[in-house]
Short mmCIF file of C-alpha atoms and ligand atoms in Angstrom, two decimals:
data_model
loop_
_atom_site.label_atom_id
_atom_site.label_comp_id
_atom_site.label_asym_id
_atom_site.label_seq_id
_atom_site.Cartn_x
_atom_site.Cartn_y
_atom_site.Cartn_z
CA UNK A 1 103.25 119.77 100.08
CA UNK A 2 105.02 121.93 102.73
CA UNK A 3 108.80 122.28 103.11
CA UNK A 4 110.73 120.67 106.04
CA UNK A 5 108.88 120.55 109.19
CA UNK A 6 110.89 122.17 111.93
CA UNK A 7 112.45 120.28 114.89
CA UNK A 8 112.47 116.98 113.10
CA UNK A 9 115.48 114.82 112.85
CA UNK A 10 117.54 115.23 109.64
CA UNK A 11 117.67 111.87 107.83
CA UNK A 12 120.25 110.16 105.69
CA UNK A 13 119.56 106.96 103.66
CA UNK A 14 122.44 104.82 102.63
CA UNK A 15 121.71 102.86 99.40
CA UNK A 16 119.28 103.95 96.55
CA UNK A 17 118.11 100.56 95.47
CA UNK A 18 114.54 99.55 95.70
CA UNK A 19 114.27 99.73 99.46
CA UNK A 20 116.45 102.86 99.94
CA UNK A 21 114.77 105.01 97.38
CA UNK A 22 111.32 104.13 98.56
CA UNK A 23 112.29 104.82 102.20
CA UNK A 24 113.94 108.23 101.19
CA UNK A 25 111.00 109.39 99.15
CA UNK A 26 108.45 108.30 101.71
CA UNK A 27 110.27 110.06 104.58
CA UNK A 28 110.55 113.15 102.54
CA UNK A 29 106.83 112.90 101.82
CA UNK A 30 106.27 112.77 105.64
CA UNK A 31 108.02 116.14 105.91
CA UNK A 32 111.58 115.09 106.88
CA UNK A 33 114.79 116.54 105.19
CA UNK A 34 116.39 113.47 103.61
CA UNK A 35 119.74 112.94 101.90
CA UNK A 36 120.00 109.58 100.08
CA UNK A 37 123.54 108.41 99.26
CA UNK A 38 124.96 105.86 96.90
CA UNK A 39 128.27 105.02 95.37
CA UNK A 40 126.57 104.75 91.89
CA UNK A 41 127.02 108.10 90.23
CA UNK A 42 124.64 107.15 87.43
CA UNK A 43 121.85 106.10 89.81
CA UNK A 44 122.22 109.30 91.82
CA UNK A 45 122.07 111.47 88.66
CA UNK A 46 119.01 109.72 87.45
CA UNK A 47 117.29 110.06 90.81
CA UNK A 48 118.30 113.81 91.02
CA UNK A 49 116.54 114.40 87.78
CA UNK A 50 113.40 112.54 88.93
CA UNK A 51 113.92 109.29 87.07
CA UNK A 52 113.57 105.94 88.95
CA UNK A 53 115.99 103.29 87.83
CA UNK A 54 113.34 100.63 88.41
CA UNK A 55 109.58 100.27 87.99
CA UNK A 56 107.20 100.81 91.00
CA UNK A 57 103.65 102.18 90.60
CA UNK A 58 103.23 105.62 91.96
CA UNK A 59 106.88 106.17 93.06
CA UNK A 60 108.07 108.32 90.15
CA UNK A 61 105.27 110.88 90.87
CA UNK A 62 106.04 110.94 94.56
CA UNK A 63 109.80 111.16 93.87
CA UNK A 64 109.28 114.19 91.53
CA UNK A 65 106.76 115.84 93.99
CA UNK A 66 109.27 115.46 96.89
CA UNK A 67 112.29 116.64 94.93
CA UNK A 68 110.18 119.83 94.09
CA UNK A 69 109.81 120.55 97.87
CA UNK A 70 113.68 120.59 98.32
CA UNK A 71 113.34 118.23 101.14
CA UNK A 72 114.79 115.19 99.22
CA UNK A 73 118.35 115.29 98.04
CA UNK A 74 120.64 112.69 96.44
CA UNK A 75 124.49 112.50 96.71
CA UNK A 76 127.49 110.28 96.22
CA UNK A 77 129.36 112.12 99.12
CA UNK A 78 129.00 110.01 102.28
CA UNK A 79 130.45 112.85 104.44
CA UNK A 80 126.87 114.26 104.23
CA UNK A 81 126.10 111.63 106.93
CA UNK A 82 127.86 114.11 109.28
CA UNK A 83 124.67 116.28 109.18
CA UNK A 84 122.26 113.51 109.87
CA UNK A 85 120.56 112.59 113.21
CA UNK A 86 119.20 109.29 111.83
CA UNK A 87 120.99 107.21 109.14
CA UNK A 88 119.03 104.29 107.58
CA UNK A 89 121.10 101.55 106.05
CA UNK A 90 119.23 100.26 103.04
CA UNK A 91 121.92 98.35 101.03
CA UNK A 92 121.29 94.89 99.54
CA UNK A 93 122.23 91.64 101.25
CA UNK A 94 122.24 89.25 98.31
CA UNK A 95 123.07 85.59 98.25
CA UNK A 96 126.78 84.85 98.30
CA UNK A 97 128.25 83.68 94.99
CA UNK A 98 129.70 80.50 96.49
CA UNK A 99 127.21 79.44 99.29
CA UNK A 100 123.65 80.04 100.58
CA UNK A 101 124.88 82.59 103.20
CA UNK A 102 123.92 86.22 102.87
CA UNK A 103 126.69 88.41 101.35
CA UNK A 104 127.10 91.31 103.83
CA UNK A 105 129.89 93.17 102.12
CA UNK A 106 127.59 96.09 101.08
CA UNK A 107 126.67 96.53 104.78
CA UNK A 108 130.22 96.40 105.90
CA UNK A 109 131.21 98.85 103.24
CA UNK A 110 128.45 101.33 104.21
CA UNK A 111 129.58 101.34 107.88
CA UNK A 112 133.11 101.93 106.73
CA UNK A 113 131.92 104.82 104.51
CA UNK A 114 129.78 106.62 107.11
CA UNK A 115 131.64 105.89 110.46
CA UNK A 116 134.58 108.38 110.03
CA UNK A 117 131.98 111.21 109.58
CA UNK A 118 130.00 110.47 112.84
CA UNK A 119 131.45 112.83 115.44
CA UNK A 120 128.02 113.65 116.95
CA UNK A 121 125.20 111.78 118.77
CA UNK A 122 123.15 109.93 116.16
CA UNK A 123 121.18 106.84 115.42
CA UNK A 124 122.23 104.41 112.59
CA UNK A 125 119.18 102.12 111.66
CA UNK A 126 119.66 98.91 109.71
CA UNK A 127 116.73 97.92 107.50
CA UNK A 128 118.25 95.25 105.32
CA UNK A 129 117.44 91.53 105.95
CA UNK A 130 120.45 90.07 107.82
CA UNK A 131 121.54 86.95 109.52
CA UNK A 132 120.89 86.97 113.25
CA UNK A 133 123.85 88.47 115.04
CA UNK A 134 124.81 90.84 112.22
CA UNK A 135 123.43 94.04 114.04
CA UNK A 136 125.52 93.34 117.18
CA UNK A 137 128.67 92.89 115.13
CA UNK A 138 127.88 96.09 113.13
CA UNK A 139 127.26 98.03 116.41
CA UNK A 140 130.80 97.12 117.61
CA UNK A 141 132.29 98.03 114.33
CA UNK A 142 130.50 101.34 114.12
CA UNK A 143 131.23 102.42 117.64
CA UNK A 144 134.90 101.61 117.28
CA UNK A 145 135.27 103.43 113.96
CA UNK A 146 133.05 106.50 114.69
CA UNK A 147 134.85 109.58 116.40
CA UNK A 148 131.80 109.86 118.58
CA UNK A 149 132.24 106.25 119.76
CA UNK A 150 129.33 104.86 121.88
CA UNK A 151 127.34 108.09 121.21
CA UNK A 152 126.55 106.50 117.91
CA UNK A 153 123.76 104.01 118.58
CA UNK A 154 122.62 101.30 116.31
CA UNK A 155 119.05 100.05 115.98
CA UNK A 156 117.40 97.56 113.66
CA UNK A 157 114.09 98.17 111.90
CA UNK A 158 113.48 95.40 109.36
CA UNK A 159 111.50 96.31 106.28
CA UNK A 160 108.55 94.29 105.00
CA UNK A 161 107.74 96.19 101.82
CA UNK A 162 106.52 94.24 98.75
CA UNK A 163 107.52 95.33 95.32
CA UNK A 164 104.43 96.78 93.55
CA UNK A 165 103.11 98.03 96.93
CA UNK A 166 106.25 99.81 98.14
CA UNK A 167 104.60 103.18 98.91
CA UNK A 168 101.58 101.73 100.90
CA UNK A 169 103.81 99.25 102.74
CA UNK A 170 106.14 102.06 103.81
CA UNK A 171 103.63 104.67 104.80
CA UNK A 172 101.01 102.29 106.21
CA UNK A 173 102.89 99.16 107.24
CA UNK A 174 101.20 96.26 109.11
CA UNK A 175 103.55 96.70 111.95
CA UNK A 176 106.77 98.40 112.93
CA UNK A 177 109.57 96.49 114.53
CA UNK A 178 112.20 98.36 116.44
CA UNK A 179 115.20 96.42 117.65
CA UNK A 180 116.97 98.84 120.05
CA UNK A 181 119.53 99.05 122.85
CA UNK A 182 118.15 102.20 124.68
CA UNK A 183 115.19 104.28 125.44
CA UNK A 184 116.63 107.14 123.39
CA UNK A 185 116.88 104.96 120.22
CA UNK A 186 113.30 103.96 120.70
CA UNK A 187 112.11 107.50 121.02
CA UNK A 188 113.98 108.57 117.96
CA UNK A 189 112.55 105.81 115.86
CA UNK A 190 108.99 106.49 117.17
CA UNK A 191 109.60 110.16 116.06
CA UNK A 192 110.62 109.07 112.50
CA UNK A 193 107.40 107.03 112.25
CA UNK A 194 105.12 109.19 114.20
CA UNK A 195 102.62 109.39 111.45
CA UNK A 196 101.92 105.74 110.84
CA UNK A 197 102.03 105.12 114.56
CA UNK A 198 99.40 107.83 115.09
CA UNK A 199 97.26 106.10 112.32
CA UNK A 200 97.25 102.89 114.45
CA UNK A 201 100.38 100.88 113.18
CA UNK A 202 101.38 98.62 116.03
CA UNK A 203 104.91 98.83 117.31
CA UNK A 204 106.99 95.89 118.60
CA UNK A 205 110.01 97.30 120.61
CA UNK A 206 112.48 94.60 121.11
CA UNK A 207 116.22 93.78 121.19
CA UNK A 208 118.44 93.61 118.09
CA UNK A 209 118.40 89.77 117.66
CA UNK A 210 114.54 89.51 117.81
CA UNK A 211 114.19 92.27 115.34
CA UNK A 212 116.55 90.54 112.88
CA UNK A 213 114.77 87.29 113.42
CA UNK A 214 111.23 88.69 112.92
CA UNK A 215 112.18 89.39 109.26
CA UNK A 216 113.82 85.98 108.66
CA UNK A 217 110.84 84.34 110.25
CA UNK A 218 108.15 86.27 108.37
CA UNK A 219 109.73 85.61 105.06
CA UNK A 220 110.20 81.91 105.84
CA UNK A 221 106.56 81.59 106.90
CA UNK A 222 105.30 83.29 103.73
CA UNK A 223 107.51 80.98 101.55
CA UNK A 224 106.35 78.01 103.54
CA UNK A 225 102.66 78.89 102.96
CA UNK A 226 103.28 79.20 99.16
CA UNK A 227 105.18 75.79 99.12
CA UNK A 228 102.55 74.27 101.25
CA UNK A 229 99.75 74.87 98.79
CA UNK A 230 102.16 73.96 95.89
CA UNK A 231 102.90 70.57 97.60
CA UNK A 232 99.05 70.14 97.77
CA UNK A 233 99.02 70.98 94.05
CA UNK A 234 101.39 67.94 93.50
CA UNK A 235 99.08 65.77 95.49
CA UNK A 236 96.15 67.12 93.47
CA UNK A 237 97.84 66.29 90.19
CA UNK A 238 98.21 62.62 91.38
CA UNK A 239 94.53 62.47 92.44
CA UNK A 240 92.52 64.61 89.96
CA UNK A 241 91.64 67.03 92.83
CA UNK A 242 91.57 70.87 92.22
CA UNK A 243 94.11 72.91 94.13
CA UNK A 244 92.24 76.11 93.44
CA UNK A 245 89.08 74.94 95.23
CA UNK A 246 91.26 73.37 97.96
CA UNK A 247 93.06 76.64 98.50
CA UNK A 248 89.65 78.39 98.56
CA UNK A 249 88.22 76.08 101.12
CA UNK A 250 91.35 76.28 103.33
CA UNK A 251 91.21 80.13 103.09
CA UNK A 252 87.81 80.39 104.86
CA UNK A 253 89.35 78.92 107.98
CA UNK A 254 90.32 82.01 109.88
CA UNK A 255 93.22 80.17 111.56
CA UNK A 256 94.68 79.56 108.06
CA UNK A 257 93.70 82.65 106.06
CA UNK A 258 93.86 83.12 102.40
CA UNK A 259 97.05 85.19 102.03
CA UNK A 260 99.97 83.70 100.26
CA UNK A 261 98.02 80.55 99.40
CA UNK A 262 97.97 81.10 95.72
CA UNK A 263 99.16 78.01 93.93
CA UNK A 264 101.13 78.05 90.73
CA UNK A 265 104.72 78.48 89.57
CA UNK A 266 105.88 79.45 92.99
CA UNK A 267 107.96 82.24 94.47
CA UNK A 268 110.86 84.12 93.16
CA UNK A 269 112.45 87.58 93.53
CA UNK A 270 115.19 89.16 95.39
CA UNK A 271 113.93 88.28 98.84
CA UNK A 272 112.01 85.02 99.66
CA UNK A 273 114.32 82.55 97.86
CA UNK A 274 117.64 83.86 99.15
CA UNK A 275 116.18 84.71 102.58
CA UNK A 276 115.12 81.19 103.44
CA UNK A 277 118.46 79.80 102.27
CA UNK A 278 120.40 82.51 104.35
CA UNK A 279 118.19 81.74 107.36
CA UNK A 280 118.86 78.05 107.11
CA UNK A 281 122.60 78.59 106.78
CA UNK A 282 122.73 80.90 109.73
CA UNK A 283 120.67 78.54 111.87
CA UNK A 284 123.06 75.77 111.05
CA UNK A 285 126.01 78.03 112.05
CA UNK A 286 124.22 78.64 115.37
CA UNK A 287 123.78 74.93 115.95
CA UNK A 288 120.03 74.94 115.41
CA UNK A 289 119.96 73.86 111.68
CA UNK A 290 117.63 71.06 112.55
CA UNK A 291 114.91 73.57 113.70
CA UNK A 292 114.57 74.97 110.33
CA UNK A 293 115.41 71.91 108.13
CA UNK A 294 111.89 72.10 106.58
CA UNK A 295 113.02 75.28 104.74
CA UNK A 296 115.10 72.99 102.60
CA UNK A 297 111.96 71.22 101.46
CA UNK A 298 110.15 74.52 101.02
CA UNK A 299 112.88 75.50 98.57
CA UNK A 300 112.81 72.12 96.79
CA UNK A 301 108.95 72.17 96.47
CA UNK A 302 109.41 75.62 94.89
CA UNK A 303 111.96 74.54 92.45
CA UNK A 304 109.95 71.42 91.46
CA UNK A 305 107.07 73.67 90.33
CA UNK A 306 109.33 75.16 87.59
CA UNK A 307 110.24 71.63 86.25
CA UNK A 308 106.61 70.60 86.44
CA UNK A 309 105.65 73.61 84.25
CA UNK A 310 108.25 72.56 81.69
CA UNK A 311 106.77 68.99 81.80
CA UNK A 312 103.26 70.29 81.20
CA UNK A 313 104.39 72.35 78.27
CA UNK A 314 106.37 69.33 76.93
CA UNK A 315 103.14 67.14 77.28
CA UNK A 316 101.26 69.75 75.20
CA UNK A 317 104.05 69.63 72.71
CA UNK A 318 103.39 65.85 72.35
CA UNK A 319 106.62 65.04 74.26
CA UNK A 320 109.26 66.84 72.14
CA UNK A 321 110.10 70.48 72.52
CA UNK A 322 112.66 70.55 69.57
CA UNK A 323 111.76 73.53 67.36
CA UNK A 324 108.40 73.95 69.06
CA UNK A 325 107.41 77.63 69.05
CA UNK A 326 106.49 78.69 72.56
CA UNK A 327 105.27 82.18 73.68
CA UNK A 328 106.24 82.88 77.29
CA UNK A 329 103.99 85.62 78.75
CA UNK A 330 105.74 87.29 81.67
CA UNK A 331 109.44 87.73 82.70
CA UNK A 332 109.22 89.68 85.98
CA UNK A 333 109.13 87.61 89.19
CA UNK A 334 105.72 89.03 89.81
CA UNK A 335 103.30 91.53 88.09
CA UNK A 336 103.67 95.25 88.60
CA UNK A 337 107.49 94.91 88.81
CA UNK A 338 110.40 94.91 86.37
CA UNK A 339 112.50 92.83 88.75
CA UNK A 340 113.76 89.50 87.30
CA UNK A 341 115.85 88.36 90.27
CA UNK A 342 115.26 84.52 90.49
CA UNK A 343 112.14 85.05 88.19
CA UNK A 344 110.37 81.73 87.87
CA UNK A 345 109.08 82.79 84.39
CA UNK A 346 112.53 83.33 83.05
CA UNK A 347 113.88 80.17 84.65
CA UNK A 348 111.22 78.20 82.78
CA UNK A 349 111.95 80.04 79.52
CA UNK A 350 115.58 79.20 79.98
CA UNK A 351 114.83 75.52 80.51
CA UNK A 352 112.55 75.34 77.41
CA UNK A 353 115.20 77.06 75.31
CA UNK A 354 117.84 74.54 76.54
CA UNK A 355 115.44 71.71 75.53
CA UNK A 356 115.48 73.02 71.96
CA UNK A 357 112.30 75.06 71.98
CA UNK A 358 111.94 78.36 70.06
CA UNK A 359 111.01 80.56 72.97
CA UNK A 360 109.65 84.16 72.52
CA UNK A 361 109.15 86.24 75.69
CA UNK A 362 106.99 89.20 76.30
CA UNK A 363 106.57 91.20 79.53
CA UNK A 364 105.07 94.66 79.85
CA UNK A 365 107.94 96.15 81.99
CA UNK A 366 110.74 93.70 82.49
CA UNK A 367 111.96 93.21 78.90
CA UNK A 368 115.10 95.47 79.16
CA UNK A 369 116.30 93.62 82.35
CA UNK A 370 115.39 90.10 80.71
CA UNK A 371 117.28 90.91 77.43
CA UNK A 372 120.36 91.86 79.59
CA UNK A 373 120.39 88.71 81.68
CA UNK A 374 119.03 86.21 79.06
CA UNK A 375 120.33 87.27 75.65
CA UNK A 376 119.79 83.78 74.30
CA UNK A 377 116.08 84.12 74.33
CA UNK A 378 113.97 85.96 71.76
CA UNK A 379 111.73 88.87 72.73
CA UNK A 380 108.59 90.24 71.09
CA UNK A 381 107.54 93.94 71.43
CA UNK A 382 103.86 93.14 72.05
CA UNK A 383 101.58 90.47 73.36
CA UNK A 384 100.17 89.80 69.87
CA UNK A 385 103.59 89.39 68.27
CA UNK A 386 104.76 87.09 70.98
CA UNK A 387 101.82 84.68 70.44
CA UNK A 388 101.77 84.80 66.78
CA UNK A 389 102.33 81.28 65.36
CA UNK A 390 102.92 79.84 68.79
CA UNK A 391 102.22 76.13 69.31
CA UNK A 392 102.12 76.52 73.15
CA UNK A 393 101.39 79.73 75.11
CA UNK A 394 102.68 79.77 78.71
CA UNK A 395 101.43 82.46 81.08
CA UNK A 396 104.12 82.61 83.69
CA UNK A 397 103.62 86.09 85.43
CA UNK A 398 100.04 87.20 86.00
CA UNK A 399 100.09 90.81 84.49
CA UNK A 400 96.62 92.32 84.21
CA UNK A 401 97.04 92.73 80.54
CA UNK A 402 97.25 88.95 80.18
CA UNK A 403 94.21 88.38 82.31
CA UNK A 404 92.26 90.87 80.18
CA UNK A 405 93.27 89.24 76.82
CA UNK A 406 90.42 87.84 74.82
CA UNK A 407 91.00 84.13 74.26
CA UNK A 408 89.23 84.29 70.84
CA UNK A 409 91.52 87.10 69.69
CA UNK A 410 94.61 85.20 70.86
CA UNK A 411 93.29 82.08 69.34
CA UNK A 412 93.17 83.62 65.93
CA UNK A 413 96.93 84.46 66.26
CA UNK A 414 98.42 81.08 67.30
CA UNK A 415 99.31 78.03 65.39
CA UNK A 416 97.79 75.77 68.04
CA UNK A 417 95.40 76.64 70.85
CA UNK A 418 97.46 75.20 73.79
CA UNK A 419 97.81 77.24 76.91
CA UNK A 420 99.61 76.57 80.22
CA UNK A 421 98.41 78.83 82.92
CA UNK A 422 101.30 78.90 85.45
CA UNK A 423 99.59 81.30 87.69
CA UNK A 424 95.83 80.36 87.67
CA UNK A 425 95.27 83.84 86.25
CA UNK A 426 93.01 83.04 83.44
CA UNK A 427 89.35 82.13 83.04
CA UNK A 428 89.76 78.45 82.19
CA UNK A 429 86.12 78.05 81.02
CA UNK A 430 86.40 81.12 78.69
CA UNK A 431 89.63 79.61 77.04
CA UNK A 432 88.03 76.14 76.76
CA UNK A 433 84.93 77.79 75.23
CA UNK A 434 87.23 79.46 72.65
CA UNK A 435 88.66 76.12 71.72
CA UNK A 436 91.83 76.17 73.77
CA UNK A 437 93.35 73.20 75.39
CA UNK A 438 93.84 74.79 78.88
CA UNK A 439 96.13 73.25 81.41
CA UNK A 440 97.26 74.53 84.84
CA UNK A 441 99.37 73.33 87.80
CA UNK A 442 97.40 71.30 90.30
CA UNK A 443 94.02 71.36 88.53
CA UNK A 444 92.65 68.55 86.32
CA UNK A 445 92.47 69.01 82.58
CA UNK A 446 88.92 69.80 81.42
CA UNK A 447 86.23 72.00 83.01
CA UNK A 448 86.82 73.39 86.46
CA UNK A 449 85.43 71.01 89.22
CA UNK A 450 83.17 73.76 90.44
CA UNK A 451 81.12 73.75 87.24
CA UNK A 452 80.33 70.05 87.19
CA UNK A 453 76.46 69.53 87.15
CA UNK A 454 74.80 66.32 88.32
CA UNK A 455 74.22 64.17 85.15
CA UNK A 456 71.62 61.71 86.68
CA UNK A 457 68.06 62.81 87.30
CA UNK A 458 67.67 63.09 91.14
CA UNK A 459 64.84 62.29 93.52
CA UNK A 460 62.77 65.42 94.36
CA UNK A 461 63.54 64.95 98.10
CA UNK A 462 67.15 65.82 97.29
CA UNK A 463 66.46 69.13 95.60
CA UNK A 464 63.73 70.51 98.15
CA UNK A 465 64.94 73.33 100.34
CA UNK A 466 65.13 71.97 103.98
CA UNK A 467 63.16 74.09 106.46
CA UNK A 468 64.08 73.63 110.07
CA UNK A 469 61.30 72.46 112.44
CA UNK A 470 59.84 75.52 114.28
CA UNK A 471 60.74 74.01 117.68
CA UNK A 472 64.41 73.80 116.59
CA UNK A 473 64.60 76.93 114.53
CA UNK A 474 65.34 79.18 117.46
CA UNK A 475 68.12 76.75 118.62
CA UNK A 476 69.93 76.94 115.37
CA UNK A 477 69.24 80.63 114.30
CA UNK A 478 72.24 82.87 115.05
CA UNK A 479 71.50 84.87 118.10
C1 UDX B 501 108.51 89.66 99.92
C2 UDX B 501 107.79 89.86 101.21
O1 UDX B 501 106.33 89.74 100.92
C3 UDX B 501 108.03 91.21 101.81
O2 UDX B 501 107.33 91.37 103.05
C4 UDX B 501 109.59 91.39 101.96
O3 UDX B 501 109.86 92.63 102.53
C5 UDX B 501 110.36 91.10 100.78
O4 UDX B 501 109.96 89.88 100.23
P1 UDX B 501 108.30 90.55 97.36
O5 UDX B 501 109.57 89.77 97.18
O6 UDX B 501 108.23 92.00 96.83
O7 UDX B 501 108.09 90.70 98.95
O8 UDX B 501 107.15 89.79 96.74
P2 UDX B 501 105.86 88.98 97.24
O9 UDX B 501 104.58 89.78 96.94
O10 UDX B 501 106.05 88.49 98.70
O11 UDX B 501 105.88 87.74 96.30
C6 UDX B 501 107.00 86.84 96.30
C7 UDX B 501 106.74 85.62 95.24
O12 UDX B 501 105.81 84.81 95.80
C8 UDX B 501 106.40 86.16 93.91
O13 UDX B 501 107.13 85.43 92.98
C9 UDX B 501 104.95 85.71 93.84
O14 UDX B 501 104.47 85.45 92.49
C10 UDX B 501 104.93 84.59 94.69
N1 UDX B 501 103.63 84.25 95.30
C11 UDX B 501 103.07 85.17 96.22
C12 UDX B 501 102.99 83.08 95.11
O15 UDX B 501 103.39 82.25 94.32
N2 UDX B 501 101.82 82.80 95.71
C13 UDX B 501 101.25 83.64 96.70
O16 UDX B 501 100.21 83.24 97.23
C14 UDX B 501 101.93 84.82 96.84
#
């Protein structure tokens, strides 16, 4: 990797959480000189020595590589923003403690930290997910506090990266959205992302409010898709239909598509749940709450899947969870992450514990975080020790290691072969063949519907291949 490529803007990144660190490392990998800043001295020291404070596949290697080039630096001194041409704001916008609104105090604090040092023409770029109208407010704040006044411009470039795919989503995003107030800002942003743009990434250049709204709308749509299929799972449960086959059948319709149509325990994490709530809250403030009132139902469907999972486990425990030994496989809100924010798996584990069950949790990466937030639960160091003696096994985060486990080997370790697959991650037939009672959300108990064979002998005319008449064949052949 070469050192800094000349005549490129110098970049600062404010906030070294998940988003900021990924952004800083990826921009340094693209050849920019980057200084990433944070108030957290421990985090900065750890990053300086090449250690990531969270888990993300591939990122530790890229961090160490970019540190070696000298292009990437970490600092707690916000005056370093005085040297930057472009400053990315990558601080968190969590849910407020007392309402569903977004808590913007990290963003306000970031502006207050950097503004006094901005005595030169530069571009400040917000990446965090924010309520519509925030960028305009921050722009006024920034320009009134910065010595350079209106020479300091503000743009909004929402980030769509998924945990577990952070590098690919940053270096090869599906699209780039630039909310700008001038041609100059647009040119600067195009320069920062010249490489993905040259590789064909589409750019949507727009105003600040549209850019903010794209992110809220995208996450709301994704959450709605997940809750839609999970609502169908509820209907399947009442009818004996199979939600997996239903989702597959829907996915072949190119107007619907198969992405985010995986039924199960539903969505969690630091983004989708809080983003739909903050969006609904902001829409109500703007007097258009009725337009997104469906998001409340999206949230409610999602929460119901957690209770339904507890109910299914209770059924397997013959209606009483008291002292029942349950192995919970998974703690992270999704695989390939150690993030436990609003993790459905841990929420279910907590509910089971509160109902009197003896819950043991195992997760390949998220155990330290889980232990800190849920000290009341028990934790096992391995998959085998988690399931040992269990009366019900609940797979709640679909890590590959759980998919690969041999049902016969697990079966020899448990007290009773009861398994609830909260993520449709396991081979139901293989578990049933190994003597397990396999249950999942939205699919009937028993063999998967796809495997059902006709039980009655059928007339030959029903099993003969149908050959089109020659005169019609050309009409129905694809041209
Ligand atoms: C999400 C958005 O995808 C991303 O664009 C945005 O920048 C941040 O929020 P992330 O929270 O990392 O990303 O995870 P994502 O992969 O979207 O999954 C969110 C949750 O939905 C997980 O709990 C996952 O298990 C669940 N999910 C996802 C489903 O239940 N079914 C699906 O089909 C897809």
